PDB file of C-alpha atoms in Angstrom:
ATOM      1  CA  UNK A   1      63.882   6.841  39.864  1.00 43.00           C
ATOM      2  CA  UNK A   2      64.372   9.892  37.668  1.00 48.00           C
ATOM      3  CA  UNK A   3      62.738  13.081  38.806  1.00 46.00           C
ATOM      4  CA  UNK A   4      60.134  14.680  36.595  1.00 46.00           C
ATOM      5  CA  UNK A   5      60.397  18.165  35.201  1.00 49.00           C
ATOM      6  CA  UNK A   6      57.569  20.587  34.499  1.00 47.00           C
ATOM      7  CA  UNK A   7      57.717  19.776  30.777  1.00 49.00           C
ATOM      8  CA  UNK A   8      57.283  16.004  31.200  1.00 50.00           C
ATOM      9  CA  UNK A   9      54.012  14.466  30.090  1.00 53.00           C
ATOM     10  CA  UNK A  10      52.437  11.769  32.253  1.00 49.00           C
ATOM     11  CA  UNK A  11      49.717   9.384  31.109  1.00 59.00           C
ATOM     12  CA  UNK A  12      46.712   9.603  33.363  1.00 71.00           C
ATOM     13  CA  UNK A  13      43.912   7.096  33.583  1.00 72.00           C
ATOM     14  CA  UNK A  14      40.465   8.463  34.168  1.00 81.00           C
ATOM     15  CA  UNK A  15      38.016   5.929  35.533  1.00 82.00           C
ATOM     16  CA  UNK A  16      34.865   5.289  33.564  1.00 83.00           C
ATOM     17  CA  UNK A  17      31.448   4.295  34.919  1.00 84.00           C
ATOM     18  CA  UNK A  18      32.128   0.545  34.722  1.00 86.00           C
ATOM     19  CA  UNK A  19      35.391   0.777  36.728  1.00 87.00           C
ATOM     20  CA  UNK A  20      33.883   0.115  40.203  1.00 89.00           C
ATOM     21  CA  UNK A  21      32.209  -3.083  38.957  1.00 89.00           C
ATOM     22  CA  UNK A  22      35.429  -4.380  37.366  1.00 90.00           C
ATOM     23  CA  UNK A  23      37.455  -3.421  40.459  1.00 90.00           C
ATOM     24  CA  UNK A  24      35.121  -5.447  42.693  1.00 92.00           C
ATOM     25  CA  UNK A  25      35.170  -8.362  40.249  1.00 91.00           C
ATOM     26  CA  UNK A  26      38.941  -8.776  39.908  1.00 93.00           C
ATOM     27  CA  UNK A  27      40.097  -7.708  43.376  1.00 94.00           C
ATOM     28  CA  UNK A  28      42.642  -5.102  44.520  1.00 93.00           C
ATOM     29  CA  UNK A  29      45.889  -6.706  43.317  1.00 94.00           C
ATOM     30  CA  UNK A  30      44.549  -7.548  39.878  1.00 94.00           C
ATOM     31  CA  UNK A  31      43.038  -4.066  39.619  1.00 92.00           C
ATOM     32  CA  UNK A  32      46.409  -2.452  40.367  1.00 93.00           C
ATOM     33  CA  UNK A  33      48.073  -4.679  37.758  1.00 94.00           C
ATOM     34  CA  UNK A  34      45.351  -3.803  35.239  1.00 92.00           C
ATOM     35  CA  UNK A  35      45.942  -0.090  35.863  1.00 90.00           C
ATOM     36  CA  UNK A  36      49.674  -0.620  35.354  1.00 91.00           C
ATOM     37  CA  UNK A  37      49.077  -2.425  32.066  1.00 91.00           C
ATOM     38  CA  UNK A  38      46.570   0.165  30.867  1.00 87.00           C
ATOM     39  CA  UNK A  39      48.886   3.064  31.721  1.00 86.00           C
ATOM     40  CA  UNK A  40      51.655   1.563  29.574  1.00 86.00           C
ATOM     41  CA  UNK A  41      49.533   0.328  26.677  1.00 85.00           C
ATOM     42  CA  UNK A  42      50.137   1.155  23.029  1.00 86.00           C
ATOM     43  CA  UNK A  43      48.110   0.614  19.881  1.00 85.00           C
ATOM     44  CA  UNK A  44      49.644  -2.072  17.630  1.00 85.00           C
ATOM     45  CA  UNK A  45      47.756  -2.861  14.447  1.00 85.00           C
ATOM     46  CA  UNK A  46      44.402  -1.997  15.996  1.00 84.00           C
ATOM     47  CA  UNK A  47      45.026  -3.924  19.206  1.00 85.00           C
ATOM     48  CA  UNK A  48      45.768  -2.510  22.634  1.00 86.00           C
ATOM     49  CA  UNK A  49      48.946  -4.125  23.942  1.00 88.00           C
ATOM     50  CA  UNK A  50      51.322  -3.667  26.853  1.00 90.00           C
ATOM     51  CA  UNK A  51      54.936  -4.831  26.874  1.00 89.00           C
ATOM     52  CA  UNK A  52      55.284  -4.705  30.668  1.00 91.00           C
ATOM     53  CA  UNK A  53      56.929  -7.712  32.288  1.00 90.00           C
ATOM     54  CA  UNK A  54      55.822  -9.416  35.488  1.00 92.00           C
ATOM     55  CA  UNK A  55      58.971  -8.231  37.251  1.00 92.00           C
ATOM     56  CA  UNK A  56      58.580  -4.694  35.920  1.00 92.00           C
ATOM     57  CA  UNK A  57      55.011  -4.527  37.210  1.00 93.00           C
ATOM     58  CA  UNK A  58      56.080  -6.041  40.533  1.00 94.00           C
ATOM     59  CA  UNK A  59      58.806  -3.406  40.916  1.00 93.00           C
ATOM     60  CA  UNK A  60      56.522  -0.508  40.051  1.00 91.00           C
ATOM     61  CA  UNK A  61      53.771  -1.676  42.434  1.00 92.00           C
ATOM     62  CA  UNK A  62      56.157  -2.925  45.137  1.00 93.00           C
ATOM     63  CA  UNK A  63      54.563  -6.365  45.067  1.00 94.00           C
ATOM     64  CA  UNK A  64      56.043  -9.842  44.874  1.00 95.00           C
ATOM     65  CA  UNK A  65      56.350 -11.212  41.339  1.00 94.00           C
ATOM     66  CA  UNK A  66      54.224 -14.218  42.329  1.00 96.00           C
ATOM     67  CA  UNK A  67      51.442 -11.868  43.455  1.00 96.00           C
ATOM     68  CA  UNK A  68      51.595 -10.076  40.098  1.00 95.00           C
ATOM     69  CA  UNK A  69      51.595 -13.391  38.219  1.00 94.00           C
ATOM     70  CA  UNK A  70      48.531 -14.512  40.202  1.00 96.00           C
ATOM     71  CA  UNK A  71      46.809 -11.194  39.439  1.00 95.00           C
ATOM     72  CA  UNK A  72      47.602 -11.593  35.741  1.00 94.00           C
ATOM     73  CA  UNK A  73      46.104 -15.095  35.781  1.00 94.00           C
ATOM     74  CA  UNK A  74      42.971 -13.612  37.334  1.00 95.00           C
ATOM     75  CA  UNK A  75      42.807 -10.962  34.594  1.00 94.00           C
ATOM     76  CA  UNK A  76      43.243 -13.685  31.952  1.00 94.00           C
ATOM     77  CA  UNK A  77      40.463 -15.754  33.583  1.00 94.00           C
ATOM     78  CA  UNK A  78      38.160 -12.708  33.539  1.00 93.00           C
ATOM     79  CA  UNK A  79      39.131 -12.163  29.855  1.00 92.00           C
ATOM     80  CA  UNK A  80      40.502  -8.639  30.312  1.00 92.00           C
ATOM     81  CA  UNK A  81      44.025  -9.682  29.308  1.00 93.00           C
ATOM     82  CA  UNK A  82      45.496 -12.223  26.906  1.00 92.00           C
ATOM     83  CA  UNK A  83      49.126 -13.279  27.164  1.00 91.00           C
ATOM     84  CA  UNK A  84      50.818 -13.412  23.765  1.00 89.00           C
ATOM     85  CA  UNK A  85      54.145 -15.257  23.767  1.00 86.00           C
ATOM     86  CA  UNK A  86      56.358 -14.724  20.764  1.00 79.00           C
ATOM     87  CA  UNK A  87      59.312 -16.720  19.533  1.00 76.00           C
ATOM     88  CA  UNK A  88      61.897 -16.081  16.924  1.00 75.00           C
ATOM     89  CA  UNK A  89      62.314 -18.447  13.963  1.00 76.00           C
ATOM     90  CA  UNK A  90      65.173 -20.219  15.721  1.00 79.00           C
ATOM     91  CA  UNK A  91      63.008 -21.011  18.784  1.00 76.00           C
ATOM     92  CA  UNK A  92      64.291 -18.297  21.109  1.00 79.00           C
ATOM     93  CA  UNK A  93      61.836 -16.316  23.137  1.00 76.00           C
ATOM     94  CA  UNK A  94      60.979 -12.926  21.703  1.00 72.00           C
ATOM     95  CA  UNK A  95      59.291  -9.935  23.264  1.00 75.00           C
ATOM     96  CA  UNK A  96      56.040 -11.224  24.731  1.00 83.00           C
ATOM     97  CA  UNK A  97      53.193  -8.886  25.482  1.00 88.00           C
ATOM     98  CA  UNK A  98      49.718  -8.668  26.932  1.00 91.00           C
ATOM     99  CA  UNK A  99      46.739  -7.868  24.735  1.00 91.00           C
ATOM    100  CA  UNK A 100      44.140  -5.878  26.653  1.00 89.00           C
ATOM    101  CA  UNK A 101      40.440  -6.380  25.991  1.00 89.00           C
ATOM    102  CA  UNK A 102      38.907  -3.669  28.131  1.00 82.00           C
ATOM    103  CA  UNK A 103      35.361  -2.346  28.069  1.00 82.00           C
ATOM    104  CA  UNK A 104      35.285   0.969  26.205  1.00 78.00           C
ATOM    105  CA  UNK A 105      34.020   2.804  29.289  1.00 79.00           C
ATOM    106  CA  UNK A 106      36.546   1.399  31.786  1.00 81.00           C
ATOM    107  CA  UNK A 107      39.441   3.854  31.345  1.00 74.00           C
ATOM    108  CA  UNK A 108      40.096   7.013  29.404  1.00 69.00           C
ATOM    109  CA  UNK A 109      43.804   7.617  28.805  1.00 56.00           C
ATOM    110  CA  UNK A 110      44.862  11.241  28.709  1.00 56.00           C
ATOM    111  CA  UNK A 111      48.146  13.095  28.910  1.00 48.00           C
ATOM    112  CA  UNK A 112      48.548  15.949  31.326  1.00 48.00           C
ATOM    113  CA  UNK A 113      51.512  18.022  32.358  1.00 47.00           C
ATOM    114  CA  UNK A 114      53.142  16.914  35.571  1.00 45.00           C
ATOM    115  CA  UNK A 115      52.784  20.222  37.384  1.00 49.00           C
ATOM    116  CA  UNK A 116      51.683  19.524  40.925  1.00 52.00           C
ATOM    117  CA  UNK A 117      48.265  20.636  42.071  1.00 54.00           C
ATOM    118  CA  UNK A 118      48.266  23.648  44.393  1.00 55.00           C
ATOM    119  CA  UNK A 119      47.857  22.733  48.047  1.00 56.00           C
ATOM    120  CA  UNK A 120      44.352  22.874  49.404  1.00 57.00           C
ATOM    121  CA  UNK A 121      43.753  25.403  52.146  1.00 57.00           C
ATOM    122  CA  UNK A 122      43.286  23.805  55.528  1.00 56.00           C
ATOM    123  CA  UNK A 123      39.707  24.465  56.572  1.00 53.00           C
ATOM    124  CA  UNK A 124      40.323  23.017  60.013  1.00 54.00           C
ATOM    125  CA  UNK A 125      42.361  25.336  62.137  1.00 50.00           C
ATOM    126  CA  UNK A 126      43.865  22.961  64.669  1.00 53.00           C
ATOM    127  CA  UNK A 127      46.180  24.223  67.300  1.00 54.00           C
ATOM    128  CA  UNK A 128      49.570  22.765  66.521  1.00 52.00           C
ATOM    129  CA  UNK A 129      51.307  21.153  69.434  1.00 49.00           C
ATOM    130  CA  UNK A 130      54.911  22.138  70.042  1.00 52.00           C
ATOM    131  CA  UNK A 131      55.535  18.752  71.602  1.00 50.00           C
ATOM    132  CA  UNK A 132      56.951  16.233  69.102  1.00 47.00           C
ATOM    133  CA  UNK A 133      54.931  13.123  68.359  1.00 48.00           C
ATOM    134  CA  UNK A 134      56.278   9.883  69.858  1.00 46.00           C
ATOM    135  CA  UNK A 135      57.198   8.582  66.410  1.00 45.00           C
ATOM    136  CA  UNK A 136      59.613  11.508  66.068  1.00 43.00           C
ATOM    137  CA  UNK A 137      61.399  10.828  69.333  1.00 43.00           C
ATOM    138  CA  UNK A 138      64.205   8.556  70.303  1.00 43.00           C
ATOM    139  CA  UNK A 139      63.688   6.316  73.327  1.00 41.00           C
ATOM    140  CA  UNK A 140      65.813   8.592  75.553  1.00 43.00           C
ATOM    141  CA  UNK A 141      63.847  11.684  74.468  1.00 44.00           C
ATOM    142  CA  UNK A 142      60.530   9.922  75.090  1.00 43.00           C
ATOM    143  CA  UNK A 143      61.563   8.993  78.639  1.00 43.00           C
ATOM    144  CA  UNK A 144      62.680  12.559  79.362  1.00 46.00           C
ATOM    145  CA  UNK A 145      59.286  14.109  78.554  1.00 45.00           C
ATOM    146  CA  UNK A 146      56.994  14.573  81.505  1.00 45.00           C
ATOM    147  CA  UNK A 147      53.443  13.317  80.949  1.00 45.00           C
TER     148      UNK A 147
END
């Protein structure tokens, strides 16, 4: 994955008021796929489309391609997405895409610079232990520490 620089622009999705209802309706996997599609959408002749593939979405979300395909079927059943297959004149498959039919108050797409947010000050002043956590120890180190 390429690292981002301070001049890169990232698309950000802002959730609208209907987002919690849609998220509960479609479920967590389909919601994540819908976010992925919406983040990569473009306007083509007045329609909102995404050229993401099932495998591309699966890679970006670290899900199995069958899980993504099932989530896409759920989005099609709920009429948020329409699959548009295209073929060339000679019968070969062309670049298929998904047409998104989202409520106008579901997402707002904006572009913001990728500068990281400043860290929040820690309001809880916990005493930090000098003893390493067990997950940071090897088995030999863990046995050598007195309880």
